[in-house]
Coordinates of C-alpha atoms and ligand atoms in Angstrom, one line a residue:
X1 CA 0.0 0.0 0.0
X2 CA 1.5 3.8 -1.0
X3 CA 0.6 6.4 1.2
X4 CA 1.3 9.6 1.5
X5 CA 3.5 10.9 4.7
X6 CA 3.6 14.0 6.4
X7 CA 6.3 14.6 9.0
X8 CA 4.4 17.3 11.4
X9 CA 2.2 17.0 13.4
X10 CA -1.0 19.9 13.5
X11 CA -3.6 20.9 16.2
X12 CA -5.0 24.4 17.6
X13 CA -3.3 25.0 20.9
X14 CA -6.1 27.8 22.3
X15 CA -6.2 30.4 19.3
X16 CA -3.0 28.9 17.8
X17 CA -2.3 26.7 15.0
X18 CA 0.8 24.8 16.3
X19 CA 3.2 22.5 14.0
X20 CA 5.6 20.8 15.3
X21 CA 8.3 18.8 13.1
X22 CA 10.6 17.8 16.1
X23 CA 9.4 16.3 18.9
X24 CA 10.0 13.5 21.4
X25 CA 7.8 10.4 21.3
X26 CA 7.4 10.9 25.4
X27 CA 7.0 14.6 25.5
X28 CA 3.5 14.9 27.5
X29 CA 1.7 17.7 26.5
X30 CA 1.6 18.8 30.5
X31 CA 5.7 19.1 29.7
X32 CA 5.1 21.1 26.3
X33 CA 2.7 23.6 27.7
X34 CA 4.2 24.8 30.8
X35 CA 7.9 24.0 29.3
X36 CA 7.8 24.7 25.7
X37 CA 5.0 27.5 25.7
X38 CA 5.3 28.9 29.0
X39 CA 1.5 28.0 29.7
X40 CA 1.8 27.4 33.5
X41 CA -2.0 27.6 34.1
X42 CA -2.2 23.9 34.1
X43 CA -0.4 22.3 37.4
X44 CA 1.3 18.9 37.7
X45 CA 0.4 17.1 41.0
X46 CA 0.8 13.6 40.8
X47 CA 1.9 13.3 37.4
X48 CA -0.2 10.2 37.0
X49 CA -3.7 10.8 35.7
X50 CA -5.1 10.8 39.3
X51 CA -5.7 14.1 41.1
X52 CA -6.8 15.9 37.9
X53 CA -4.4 19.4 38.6
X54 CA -3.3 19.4 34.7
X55 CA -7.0 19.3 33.1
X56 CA -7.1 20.6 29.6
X57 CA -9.7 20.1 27.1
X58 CA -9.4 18.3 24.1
X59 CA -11.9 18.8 21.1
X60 CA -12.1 16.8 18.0
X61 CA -14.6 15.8 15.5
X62 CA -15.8 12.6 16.0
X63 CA -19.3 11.9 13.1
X64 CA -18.7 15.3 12.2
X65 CA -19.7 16.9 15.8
X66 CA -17.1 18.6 17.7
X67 CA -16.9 17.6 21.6
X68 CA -14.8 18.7 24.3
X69 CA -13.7 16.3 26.6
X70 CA -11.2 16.8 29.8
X71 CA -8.3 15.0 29.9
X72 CA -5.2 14.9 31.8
X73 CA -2.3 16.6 30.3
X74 CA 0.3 14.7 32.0
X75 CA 0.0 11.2 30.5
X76 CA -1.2 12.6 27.4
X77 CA 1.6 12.4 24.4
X78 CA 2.0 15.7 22.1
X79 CA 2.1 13.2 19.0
X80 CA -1.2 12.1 20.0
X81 CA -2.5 15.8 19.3
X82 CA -2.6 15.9 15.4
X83 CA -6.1 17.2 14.1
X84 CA -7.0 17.9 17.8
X85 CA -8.2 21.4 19.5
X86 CA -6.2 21.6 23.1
X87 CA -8.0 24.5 25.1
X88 CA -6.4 25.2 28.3
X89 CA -7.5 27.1 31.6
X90 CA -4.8 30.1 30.5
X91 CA -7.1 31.3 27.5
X92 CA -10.4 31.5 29.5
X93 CA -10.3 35.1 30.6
X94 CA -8.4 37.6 28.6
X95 CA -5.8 39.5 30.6
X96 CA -7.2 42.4 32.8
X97 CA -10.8 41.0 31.0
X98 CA -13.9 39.6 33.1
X99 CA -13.5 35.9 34.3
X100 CA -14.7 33.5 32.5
X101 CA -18.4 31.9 34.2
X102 CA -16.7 29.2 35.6
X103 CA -13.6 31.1 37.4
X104 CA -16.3 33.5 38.4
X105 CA -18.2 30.8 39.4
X106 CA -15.4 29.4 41.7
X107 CA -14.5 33.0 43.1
X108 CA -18.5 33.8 44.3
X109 CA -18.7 30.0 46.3
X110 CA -15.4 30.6 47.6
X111 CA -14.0 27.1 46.1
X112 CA -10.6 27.6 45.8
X113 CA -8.1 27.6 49.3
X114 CA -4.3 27.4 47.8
X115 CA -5.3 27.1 44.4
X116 CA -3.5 24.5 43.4
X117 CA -6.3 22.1 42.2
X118 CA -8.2 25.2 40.9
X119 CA -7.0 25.3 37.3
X120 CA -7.9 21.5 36.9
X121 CA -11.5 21.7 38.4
X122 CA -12.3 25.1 36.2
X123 CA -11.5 22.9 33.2
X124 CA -13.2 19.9 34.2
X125 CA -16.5 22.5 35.2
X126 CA -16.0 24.1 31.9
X127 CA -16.2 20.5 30.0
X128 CA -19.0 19.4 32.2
X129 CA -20.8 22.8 31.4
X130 CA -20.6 22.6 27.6
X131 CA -21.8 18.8 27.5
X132 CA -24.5 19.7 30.2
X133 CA -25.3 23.5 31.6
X134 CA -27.3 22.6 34.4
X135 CA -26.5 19.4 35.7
X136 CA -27.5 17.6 38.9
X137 CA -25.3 17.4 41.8
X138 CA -24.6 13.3 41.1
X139 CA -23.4 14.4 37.7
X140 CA -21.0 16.8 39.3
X141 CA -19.7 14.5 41.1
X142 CA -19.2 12.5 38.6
X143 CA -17.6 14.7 36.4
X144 CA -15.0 15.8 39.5
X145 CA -14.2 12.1 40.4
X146 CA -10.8 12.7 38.5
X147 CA -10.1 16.0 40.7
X148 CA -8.4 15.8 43.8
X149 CA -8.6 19.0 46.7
X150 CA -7.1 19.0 49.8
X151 CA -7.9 21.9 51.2
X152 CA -11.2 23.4 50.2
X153 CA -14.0 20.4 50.4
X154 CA -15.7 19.7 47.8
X155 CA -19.3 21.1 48.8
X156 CA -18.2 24.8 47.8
X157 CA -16.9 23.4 44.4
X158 CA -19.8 21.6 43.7
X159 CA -21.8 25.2 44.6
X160 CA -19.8 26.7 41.6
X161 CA -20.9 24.0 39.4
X162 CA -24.4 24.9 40.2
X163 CA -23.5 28.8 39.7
X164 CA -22.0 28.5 36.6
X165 CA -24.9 28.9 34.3
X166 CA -26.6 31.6 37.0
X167 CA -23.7 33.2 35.6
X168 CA -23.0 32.8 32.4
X169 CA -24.9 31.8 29.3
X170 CA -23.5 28.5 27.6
X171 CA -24.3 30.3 24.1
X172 CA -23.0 33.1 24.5
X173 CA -19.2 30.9 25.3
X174 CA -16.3 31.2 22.9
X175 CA -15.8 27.8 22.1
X176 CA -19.5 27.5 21.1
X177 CA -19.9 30.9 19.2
X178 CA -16.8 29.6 17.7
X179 CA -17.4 25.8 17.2
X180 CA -18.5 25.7 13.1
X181 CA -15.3 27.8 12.6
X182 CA -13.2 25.3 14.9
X183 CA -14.8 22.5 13.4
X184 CA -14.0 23.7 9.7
X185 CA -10.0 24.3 10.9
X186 CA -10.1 20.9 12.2
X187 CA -11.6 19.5 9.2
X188 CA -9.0 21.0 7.2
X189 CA -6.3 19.4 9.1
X190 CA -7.4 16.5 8.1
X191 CA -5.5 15.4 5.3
X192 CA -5.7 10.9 5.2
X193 CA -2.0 11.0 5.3
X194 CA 0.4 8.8 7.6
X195 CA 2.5 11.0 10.0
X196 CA 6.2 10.2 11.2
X197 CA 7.7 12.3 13.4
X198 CA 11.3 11.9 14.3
X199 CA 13.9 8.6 13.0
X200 CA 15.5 5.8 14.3
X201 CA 14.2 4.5 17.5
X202 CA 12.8 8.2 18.6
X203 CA 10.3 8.3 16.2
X204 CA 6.4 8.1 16.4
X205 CA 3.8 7.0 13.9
X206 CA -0.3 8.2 13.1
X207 CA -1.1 5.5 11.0
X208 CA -3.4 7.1 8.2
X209 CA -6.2 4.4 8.5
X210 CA -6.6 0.8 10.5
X211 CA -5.6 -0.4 6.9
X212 CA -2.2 1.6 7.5
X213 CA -1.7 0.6 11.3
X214 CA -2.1 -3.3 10.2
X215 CA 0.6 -2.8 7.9
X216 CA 3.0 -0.3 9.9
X217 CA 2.5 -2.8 13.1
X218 CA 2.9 -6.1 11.2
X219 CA 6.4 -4.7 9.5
X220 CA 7.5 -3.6 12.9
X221 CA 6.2 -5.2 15.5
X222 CA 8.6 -3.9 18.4
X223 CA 6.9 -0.6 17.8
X224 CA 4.8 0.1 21.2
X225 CA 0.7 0.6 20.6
X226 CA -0.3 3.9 22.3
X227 CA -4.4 4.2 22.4
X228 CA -5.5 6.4 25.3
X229 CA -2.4 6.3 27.0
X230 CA -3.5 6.2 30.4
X231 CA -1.4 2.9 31.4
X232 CA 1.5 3.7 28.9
X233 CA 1.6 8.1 29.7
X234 CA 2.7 6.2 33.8
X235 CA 5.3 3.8 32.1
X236 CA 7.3 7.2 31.0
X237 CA 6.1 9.8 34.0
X238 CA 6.6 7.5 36.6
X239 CA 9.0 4.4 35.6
X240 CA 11.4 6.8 32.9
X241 CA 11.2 3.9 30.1
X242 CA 11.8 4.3 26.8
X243 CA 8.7 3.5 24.8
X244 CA 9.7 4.4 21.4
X245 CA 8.9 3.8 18.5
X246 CA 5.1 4.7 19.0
X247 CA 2.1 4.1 16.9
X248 CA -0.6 5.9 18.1
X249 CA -4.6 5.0 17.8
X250 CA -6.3 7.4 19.0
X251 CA -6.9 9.2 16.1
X252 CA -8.5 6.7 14.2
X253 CA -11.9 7.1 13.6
X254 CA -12.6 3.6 12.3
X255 CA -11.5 2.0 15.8
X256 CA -13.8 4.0 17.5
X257 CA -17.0 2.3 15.3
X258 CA -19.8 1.2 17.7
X259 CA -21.8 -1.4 15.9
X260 CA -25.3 -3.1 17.4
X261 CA -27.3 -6.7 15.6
X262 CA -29.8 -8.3 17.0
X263 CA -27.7 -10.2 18.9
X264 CA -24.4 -8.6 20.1
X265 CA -22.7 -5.3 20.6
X266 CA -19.7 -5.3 18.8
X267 CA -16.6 -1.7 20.1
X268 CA -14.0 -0.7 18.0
X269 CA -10.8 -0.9 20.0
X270 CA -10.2 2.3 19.9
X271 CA -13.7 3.3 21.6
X272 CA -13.2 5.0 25.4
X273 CA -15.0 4.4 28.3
X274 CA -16.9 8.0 27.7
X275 CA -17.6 7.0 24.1
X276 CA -19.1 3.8 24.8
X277 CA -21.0 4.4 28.1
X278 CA -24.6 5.5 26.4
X279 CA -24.4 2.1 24.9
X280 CA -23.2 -0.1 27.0
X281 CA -25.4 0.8 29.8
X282 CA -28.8 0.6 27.7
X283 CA -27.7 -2.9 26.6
X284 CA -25.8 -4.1 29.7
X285 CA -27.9 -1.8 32.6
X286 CA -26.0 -4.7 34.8
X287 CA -22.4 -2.6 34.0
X288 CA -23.7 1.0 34.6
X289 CA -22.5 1.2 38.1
X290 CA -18.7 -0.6 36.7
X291 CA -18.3 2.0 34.6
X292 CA -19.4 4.7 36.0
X293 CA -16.3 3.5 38.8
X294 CA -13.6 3.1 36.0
X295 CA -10.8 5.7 36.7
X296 CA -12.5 9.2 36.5
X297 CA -14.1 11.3 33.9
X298 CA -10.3 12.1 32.3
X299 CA -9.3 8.7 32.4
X300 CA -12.7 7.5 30.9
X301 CA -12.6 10.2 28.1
X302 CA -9.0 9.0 27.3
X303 CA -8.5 4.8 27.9
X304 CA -9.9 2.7 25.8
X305 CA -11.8 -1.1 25.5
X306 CA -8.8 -2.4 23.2
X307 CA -6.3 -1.0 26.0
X308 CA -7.8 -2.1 28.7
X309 CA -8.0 -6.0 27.4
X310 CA -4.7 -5.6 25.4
X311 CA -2.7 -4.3 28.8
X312 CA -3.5 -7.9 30.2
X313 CA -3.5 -6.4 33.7
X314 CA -5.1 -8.5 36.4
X315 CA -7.2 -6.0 37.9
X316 CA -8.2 -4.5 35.0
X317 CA -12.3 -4.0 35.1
X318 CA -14.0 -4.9 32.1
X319 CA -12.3 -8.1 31.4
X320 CA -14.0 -10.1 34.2
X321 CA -17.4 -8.2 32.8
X322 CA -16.5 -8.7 29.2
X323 CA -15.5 -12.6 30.1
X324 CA -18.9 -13.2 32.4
X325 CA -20.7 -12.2 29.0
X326 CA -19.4 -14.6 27.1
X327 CA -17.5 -11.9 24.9
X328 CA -14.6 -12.2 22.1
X329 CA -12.0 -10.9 20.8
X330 CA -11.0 -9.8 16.8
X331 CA -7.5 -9.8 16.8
X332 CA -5.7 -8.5 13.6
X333 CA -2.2 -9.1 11.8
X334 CA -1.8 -7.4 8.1
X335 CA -4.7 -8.7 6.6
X336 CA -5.5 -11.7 8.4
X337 CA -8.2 -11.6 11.5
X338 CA -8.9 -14.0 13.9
X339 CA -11.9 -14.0 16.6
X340 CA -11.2 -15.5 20.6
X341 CA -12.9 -16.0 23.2
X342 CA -11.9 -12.9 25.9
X343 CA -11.1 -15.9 28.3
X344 CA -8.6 -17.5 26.6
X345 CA -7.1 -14.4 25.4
X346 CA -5.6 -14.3 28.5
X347 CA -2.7 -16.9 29.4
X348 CA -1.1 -15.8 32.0
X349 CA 0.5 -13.2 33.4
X350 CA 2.0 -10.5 31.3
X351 CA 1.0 -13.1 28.9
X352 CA -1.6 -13.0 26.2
X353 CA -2.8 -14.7 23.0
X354 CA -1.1 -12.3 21.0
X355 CA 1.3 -13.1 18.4
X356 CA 4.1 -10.0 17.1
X357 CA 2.5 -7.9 15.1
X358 CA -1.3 -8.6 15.8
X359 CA -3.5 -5.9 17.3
X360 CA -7.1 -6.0 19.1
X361 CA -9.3 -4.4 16.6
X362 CA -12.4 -4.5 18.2
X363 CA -14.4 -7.0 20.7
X364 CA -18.0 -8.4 20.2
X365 CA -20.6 -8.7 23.3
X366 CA -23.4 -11.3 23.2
X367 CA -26.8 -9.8 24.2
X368 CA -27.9 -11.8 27.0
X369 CA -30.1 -14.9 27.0
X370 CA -33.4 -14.0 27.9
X371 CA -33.3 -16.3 30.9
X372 CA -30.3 -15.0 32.1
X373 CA -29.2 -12.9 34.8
X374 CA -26.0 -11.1 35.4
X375 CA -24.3 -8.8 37.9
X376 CA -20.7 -7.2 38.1
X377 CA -19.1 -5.8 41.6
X378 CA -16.2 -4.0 41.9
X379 CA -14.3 -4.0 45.5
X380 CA -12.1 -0.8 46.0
X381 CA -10.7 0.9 49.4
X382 CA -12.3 4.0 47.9
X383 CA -15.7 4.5 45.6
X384 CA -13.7 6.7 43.2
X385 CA -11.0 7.0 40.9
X386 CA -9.6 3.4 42.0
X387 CA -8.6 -0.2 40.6
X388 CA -10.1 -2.6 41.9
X389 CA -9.4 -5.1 44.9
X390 CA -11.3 -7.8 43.2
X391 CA -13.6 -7.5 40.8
X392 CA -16.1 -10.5 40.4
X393 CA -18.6 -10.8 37.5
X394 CA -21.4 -13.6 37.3
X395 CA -24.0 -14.5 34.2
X396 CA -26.3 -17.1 35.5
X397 CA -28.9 -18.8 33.4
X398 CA -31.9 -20.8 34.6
X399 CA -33.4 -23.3 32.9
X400 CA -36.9 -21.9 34.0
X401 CA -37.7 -24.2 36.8
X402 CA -35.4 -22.7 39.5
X403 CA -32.3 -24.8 38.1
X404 CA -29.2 -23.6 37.0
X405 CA -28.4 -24.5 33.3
X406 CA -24.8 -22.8 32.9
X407 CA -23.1 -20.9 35.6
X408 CA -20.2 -18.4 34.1
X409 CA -18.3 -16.4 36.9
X410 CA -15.5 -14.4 36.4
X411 CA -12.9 -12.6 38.9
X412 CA -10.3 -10.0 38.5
X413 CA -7.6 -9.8 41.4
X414 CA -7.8 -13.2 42.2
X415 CA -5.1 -14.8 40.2
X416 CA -2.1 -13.9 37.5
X417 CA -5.2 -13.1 34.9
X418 CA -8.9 -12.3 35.1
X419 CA -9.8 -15.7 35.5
X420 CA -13.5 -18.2 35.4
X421 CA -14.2 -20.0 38.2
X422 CA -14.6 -23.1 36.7
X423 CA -15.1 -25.5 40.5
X424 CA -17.6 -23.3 41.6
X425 CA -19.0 -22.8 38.6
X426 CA -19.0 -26.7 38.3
X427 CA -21.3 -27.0 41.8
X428 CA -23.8 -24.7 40.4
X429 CA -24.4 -26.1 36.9
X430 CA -27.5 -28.7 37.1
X431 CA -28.4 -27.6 40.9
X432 CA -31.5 -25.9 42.6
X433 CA -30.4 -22.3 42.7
X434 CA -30.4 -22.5 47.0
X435 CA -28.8 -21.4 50.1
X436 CA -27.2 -24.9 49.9
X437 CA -25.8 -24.8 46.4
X438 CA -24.7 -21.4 46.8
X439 CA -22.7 -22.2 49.9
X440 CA -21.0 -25.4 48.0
X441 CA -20.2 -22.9 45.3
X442 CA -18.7 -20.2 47.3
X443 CA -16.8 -22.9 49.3
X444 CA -14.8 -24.3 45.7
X445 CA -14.2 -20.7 44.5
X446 CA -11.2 -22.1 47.3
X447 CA -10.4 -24.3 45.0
X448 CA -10.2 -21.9 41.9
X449 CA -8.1 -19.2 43.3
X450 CA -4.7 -18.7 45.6
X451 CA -5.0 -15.1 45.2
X452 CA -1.9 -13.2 46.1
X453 CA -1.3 -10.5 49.2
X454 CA -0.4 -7.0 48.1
X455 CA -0.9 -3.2 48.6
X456 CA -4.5 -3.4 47.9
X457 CA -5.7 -6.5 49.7
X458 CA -4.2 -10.1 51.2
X459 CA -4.8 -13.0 49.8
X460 CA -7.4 -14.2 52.9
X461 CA -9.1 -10.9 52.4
X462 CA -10.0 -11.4 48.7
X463 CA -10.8 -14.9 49.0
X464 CA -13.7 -14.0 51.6
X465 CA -15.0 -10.6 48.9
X466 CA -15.2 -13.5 45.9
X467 CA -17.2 -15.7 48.3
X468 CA -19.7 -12.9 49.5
X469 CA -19.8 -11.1 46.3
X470 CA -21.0 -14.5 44.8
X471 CA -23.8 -14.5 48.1
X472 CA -24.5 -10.9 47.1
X473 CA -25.1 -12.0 43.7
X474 CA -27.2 -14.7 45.5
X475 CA -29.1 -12.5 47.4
X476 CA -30.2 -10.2 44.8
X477 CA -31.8 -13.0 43.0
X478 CA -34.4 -13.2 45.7
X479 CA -37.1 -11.9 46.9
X480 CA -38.9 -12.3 43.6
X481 CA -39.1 -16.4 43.3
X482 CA -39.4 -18.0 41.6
X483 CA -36.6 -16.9 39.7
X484 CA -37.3 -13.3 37.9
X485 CA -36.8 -14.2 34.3
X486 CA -37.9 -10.9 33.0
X487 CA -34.6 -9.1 32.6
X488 CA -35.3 -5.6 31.5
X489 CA -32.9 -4.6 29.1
X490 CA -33.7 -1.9 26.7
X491 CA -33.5 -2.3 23.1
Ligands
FAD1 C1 -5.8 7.5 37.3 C2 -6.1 6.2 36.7 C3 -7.2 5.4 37.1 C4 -7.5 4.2 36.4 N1 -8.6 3.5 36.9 C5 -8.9 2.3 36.3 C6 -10.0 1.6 36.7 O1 -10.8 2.0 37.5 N2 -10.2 0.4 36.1 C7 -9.4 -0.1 35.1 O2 -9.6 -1.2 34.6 N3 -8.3 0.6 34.7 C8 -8.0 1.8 35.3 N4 -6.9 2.5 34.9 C9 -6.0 1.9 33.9 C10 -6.3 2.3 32.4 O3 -7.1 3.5 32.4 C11 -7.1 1.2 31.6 O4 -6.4 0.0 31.7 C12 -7.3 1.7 30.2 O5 -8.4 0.9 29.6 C13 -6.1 1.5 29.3 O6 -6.5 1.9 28.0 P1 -5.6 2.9 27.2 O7 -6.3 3.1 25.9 O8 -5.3 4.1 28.0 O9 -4.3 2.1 27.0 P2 -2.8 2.5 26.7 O10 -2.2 3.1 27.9 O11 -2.7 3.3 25.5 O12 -2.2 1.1 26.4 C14 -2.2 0.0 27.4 C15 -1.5 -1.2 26.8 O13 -2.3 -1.8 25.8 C16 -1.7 -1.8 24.5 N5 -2.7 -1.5 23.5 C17 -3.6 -0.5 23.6 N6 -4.5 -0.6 22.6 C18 -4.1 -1.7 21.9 C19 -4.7 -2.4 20.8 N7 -5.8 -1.9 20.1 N8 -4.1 -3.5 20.3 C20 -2.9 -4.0 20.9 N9 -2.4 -3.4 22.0 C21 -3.0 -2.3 22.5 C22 -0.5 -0.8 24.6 O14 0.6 -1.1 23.8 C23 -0.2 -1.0 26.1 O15 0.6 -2.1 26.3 C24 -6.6 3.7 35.4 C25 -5.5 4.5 35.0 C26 -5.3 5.7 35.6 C27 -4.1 6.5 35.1
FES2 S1 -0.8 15.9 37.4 FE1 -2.2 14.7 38.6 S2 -3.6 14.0 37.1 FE2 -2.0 15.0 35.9
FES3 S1 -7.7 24.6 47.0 FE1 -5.9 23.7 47.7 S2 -5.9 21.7 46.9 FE2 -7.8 22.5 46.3

C-alpha cells in the first residue's frame, strides 16, 4: 500500500495553529505547555492521571460533531495531538478582562483555598458545562471524580458547578460561538495522510487508516501501541522507560466504530470508556455502576476497551465483565483476523494470546439470554478513581424451573489473569439455585483461586470478597421467586 506521509504534526493550541516537526515520542503535553510555551496555568500534582491538577480540554470531530472532553495533560503524548483542539485554563479570561463563568463561578462560592487544584476543576467544570449546563449534583460529582482538593472540600466546588450557568450563558461561550469555525480548521487538518515524526528509535507514527496501522505494526512489531495512554503516559512519568517507537490510535476514527445486531454489541478498540458508556449501559444496565467506577471522567474520556483487554492487567475491570458475557476478541495481523474468546485471550500473566505484530481491533458482546441474569461488583478501598481489589462478574442462566443451566463467573484480582471459576461454577451447573448450592459454590471458589497479598488487599481478604460477592449475587436473586426471568434490558 502507497501512502502519503507528512512529518508534522498539526492541532490548535487555544487560538494557535501549532506544527511541530521535532518532537520527542514521550513529551506529555503537560511538559510542552508549561515547558515549551510557557502556559503554567495547568499544574502537575501527581503526574499520574489521578488528582486531575493538569486538566485541559481536548476537542475533536468525532461523526462530524465537535466535543470537548477533559483529559489529563500529564500522560497525554504531544504526537497524539494531530487534528486535535487543546483549550487550556490560560485562554479562558483575557488579561485584565472579566473571568470567565466558571472562574467566576469558583471566586463567588469561595472554592478555591491554595489554588493548586483550581485550574484543573475550572476545566473539568467548563467540559462538564458545555456537554450539560445545568446538571444535577450526582453528575457533578461524577464529572470531579478525576479531581483531587485538599484543602477546600468539595461542597463549595460543587456550589460553583451549580452557579455557573446563574452566571454565564452557555451560548454566549467562545468555544460554542466559535465551534463551526473550529470544526472547519479541524476538518482541514485533516489530510488521510500517515505522519512520522522523528527517526530511528525516537520516532512516532499516526497511522493514516486501520488499513495503514495493520501494515505499519505487522512490519514492525517492536513498535509500542499507544491508544489512550492512560497505562503507557505512567510507564514514561513514573518508571522513565523508553517506549519508542510509538504508533498511536487514538486518532482513528474507524477503531472507535460502535456497531449493534440483534444479537451482540460489537466496540472498535479504539472506543473510550466515555464513548461507549450511552451504549453499553442501555444494553448491559448490569455494568452501569462498573463504569461509572472506572478511573474518572479524564481517564474515561482517554482509555480505551482495546487498552484495557490488550494491557493484560489482572485488575483491569472490564475483562472479568466482558468474560462473564461470554465476549470475544477480533484480533488483527496485516490482513488476516482472527476471533477469541476474551477468556482465553488471557494466558497468564504479562502473557496473552497475541502473536508479534497482531492488534485488538475490536471486541464483540453477546446480548444476554433472555433467561439469564448477570451482575458485576467491583471492591475498591475508595468508591472513586480506584482499581479494583477484586472485581467479580457472574451470568447465571436458569433453565426456567429454578435450576441452574450454565453458571459463568469471572474474577479480577484473584489470580495472575482475570480468571472463570470453573469449580464453583462446576457446583452450580444442574443444581437448585439454593442457600445450599450457593454455599458449595462459594466454598470451591477455594479451589479456583490462591489469590496473592499486596498493597491493595491479602490474599485471605479477597478470598472471603469473591465468596460474599457471589452471596451478594445470591441474594439479589431473591425476593422475587421463583426466579425473575424478565430481565429488562432496553433495546
Ligand atoms: C488514574 C487512573 C485510574 C485508572 N482506573 C482504572 C479503573 O478504575 N479500572 C481499570 O480497569 N483501569 C483503570 N486504569 C487503567 C487504564 O485506564 C485502563 O487500563 C485503560 O483501559 C487502558 O487503555 P488505554 O487506551 O489508555 O491504553 P494505553 O495506555 O494506550 O495502552 C495500554 C497497553 O495496551 C496496549 N494497547 C492499547 N491498545 C491496543 C490495541 N488496540 N491493540 C494492541 N495493544 C494495544 C498498549 O501497547 C499498552 O501495552 C486507570 C488508569 C489511571 C491513570
Ligand atoms: S498531574 Fe495529577 S492528574 Fe495529571
Ligand atoms: S484549593 Fe488547595 S488543593 Fe484545592
Amino acid at each position: 500500500m502507497t501512502v502519503d506521509i507528512r512529518n508534522t504534526i498539526r492541532f490548535l493550541l487555544n487560538h494557535r495553529l501549532v506544527e511541530l516537526s521535532s518532537v520527542s515520542p514521550v513529551q506529555t503535553l503537560l511538559d510542552f505547555l508549561r515547558l515549551d510555551r510557557n502556559l503554567r496555568g495547568t499544574k502537575e500534582g501527581c503526574a499520574e492521571g489521578d488528582c486531575g491538577a493538569c486538566t485541559v480540554l481536548v476537542g475533536r470531530l468525532l461523526d462530524g460533531r465537535l466535543k470537548y472532553e477533559s483529559v489529563n495533560a500529564c500522560i497525554r503524548f504531544v504526537g497524539s495531538l494531530d487534528g486535535c483542539h487543546v483549550v487550556t485554563v490560560d485562554c479562558l479570561a483575557a488579561p485584565g478582562g472579566p473571568l470567565h463563568p466558571v472562574q467566576q463561578a469558583m471566586v463567588d462560592t469561595h472554592a478555591s483555598q491554595c489554588g493548586f487544584c483550581t485550574p484543573g476543576f475550572v476545566m473539568s467544570l467548563y467540559g462538564l458545562w458545555m456537554e450539560n449546563p445545568k446538571p444535577s449534583v450526582t453528575e457533578i460529582e461524577k464529572a470531579l471524580q478525576g479531581n483531587l482538593c485538599r484543602c477546600t472540600g468539595y461542597a463549595a466546588i460543587i456550589r460553583a458547578a451549580e452557579a455557573v450557568s446563574v452566571i454565564g450563558d452557555l451560548n454566549k461561550d467562545p468555544l460554542v460561538l466559535e465551534r463551526e469555525k473550529i470544526s472547519k480548521q479541524l476538518e482541514g487538518l485533516k489530510d488521510g495522510k500517515r505522519v512520522v515524526v522523528g527517526d530511528g528509535a525516537e520516532r512516532f507514527v499516526l497511522p493514516a487508516s486501520v488499513n495503514d496501522l495493520a501494515e505499519i505494526y505487522e512490519a514492525e512489531p517492536k513498535a509500542r501501541i499507544v491508544a489512550g495512554s492512560t497505562d503507557v503516559g505512567l510507564w514514561v512519568t513514573k518508571f522513565m522507560r523508553d517506549i519508542s517507537p510509538v504508533v498511536h490510535l487514538s486518532h482513528l476514527d474507524e477503531l472507535r466504530s460502535i456497531s449493534v445486531d440483534e444479537t451482540s454489541m460489537t466496540l472498535g478498540a479504539g472506543v473510550s470508556y466515555t464513548q461507549a458508556y450511552p451504549l453499553v449501559t442501555k444494553h448491559f444496565p448490569q455494568l452501569t455502576e462498573l463504569w461509572d467506577r472506572i478511573g474518572g471522567q479524564q481517564v474515561r474520556n482517554m482509555g480505551t476497551i482495546g487498552g484495557n483487554i490488550a494491557n493484560g492487567s489482572p485488575i483491569g475491570d472490564t475483562p472479568p465483565a466482558l468474560i462473564a458475557l461470554g465476549a470475544s476478541v477480533v484480533l488483527r495481523k496485516g490482513k488476516r483476523r482472527r476471533t477469541v474468546p476474551l477468556e482465553s485471550f488471557f494466558i497468564e500473566y504479562g502473557k496473552q494470546d497475541r502473536h508479534p505484530g497482531e492488534f485488538v481491533e475490536a471486541v464483540r458482546i453477546p446480548f444476554l439470554n433472555e433467561n439469564a441474569r448477570c451482575a458485576v461488583y467491583k471492591i475498591t478501598k475508595r468508591l472513586d478513581e480506584d482499581i479494583s481489589a477484586v472485581c467479580g462478574a457472574f451470568r447465571l442462566t436458569f433453565d426456567g424451573n429454578g435450576k441452574v443451566s450454565d453458571a459463568v463467573i469471572a474474577y479480577g484480582g484473584m489470580a495472575g489473569t482475570p480468571k472463570r471459576a470453573e469449580n464453583a461454577e462446576a457446583a452450580l451447573n444442574g443444581a437448585e439455585w439454593t442457600d445450599d448450592t450457593v454455599e458449595t459454590a462459594m466454598e470451591a471458589l477455594g479451589a479456583d483461586y490462591t489469590p496473592l497479598s499486596d498493597w491493595r488487599a491479602s490474599a485471605d481478604y479477597r478470598l472471603l470478597v469473591a465468596k460474599n460477592l457471589l452471596r451478594r449475587f445470591y441474594l439479589e436473586t431473591q425476593g422475587d421467586q421463583p426466579v425473575r426471568l424478565d430481565r429488562k434490558r432496553a433495546v
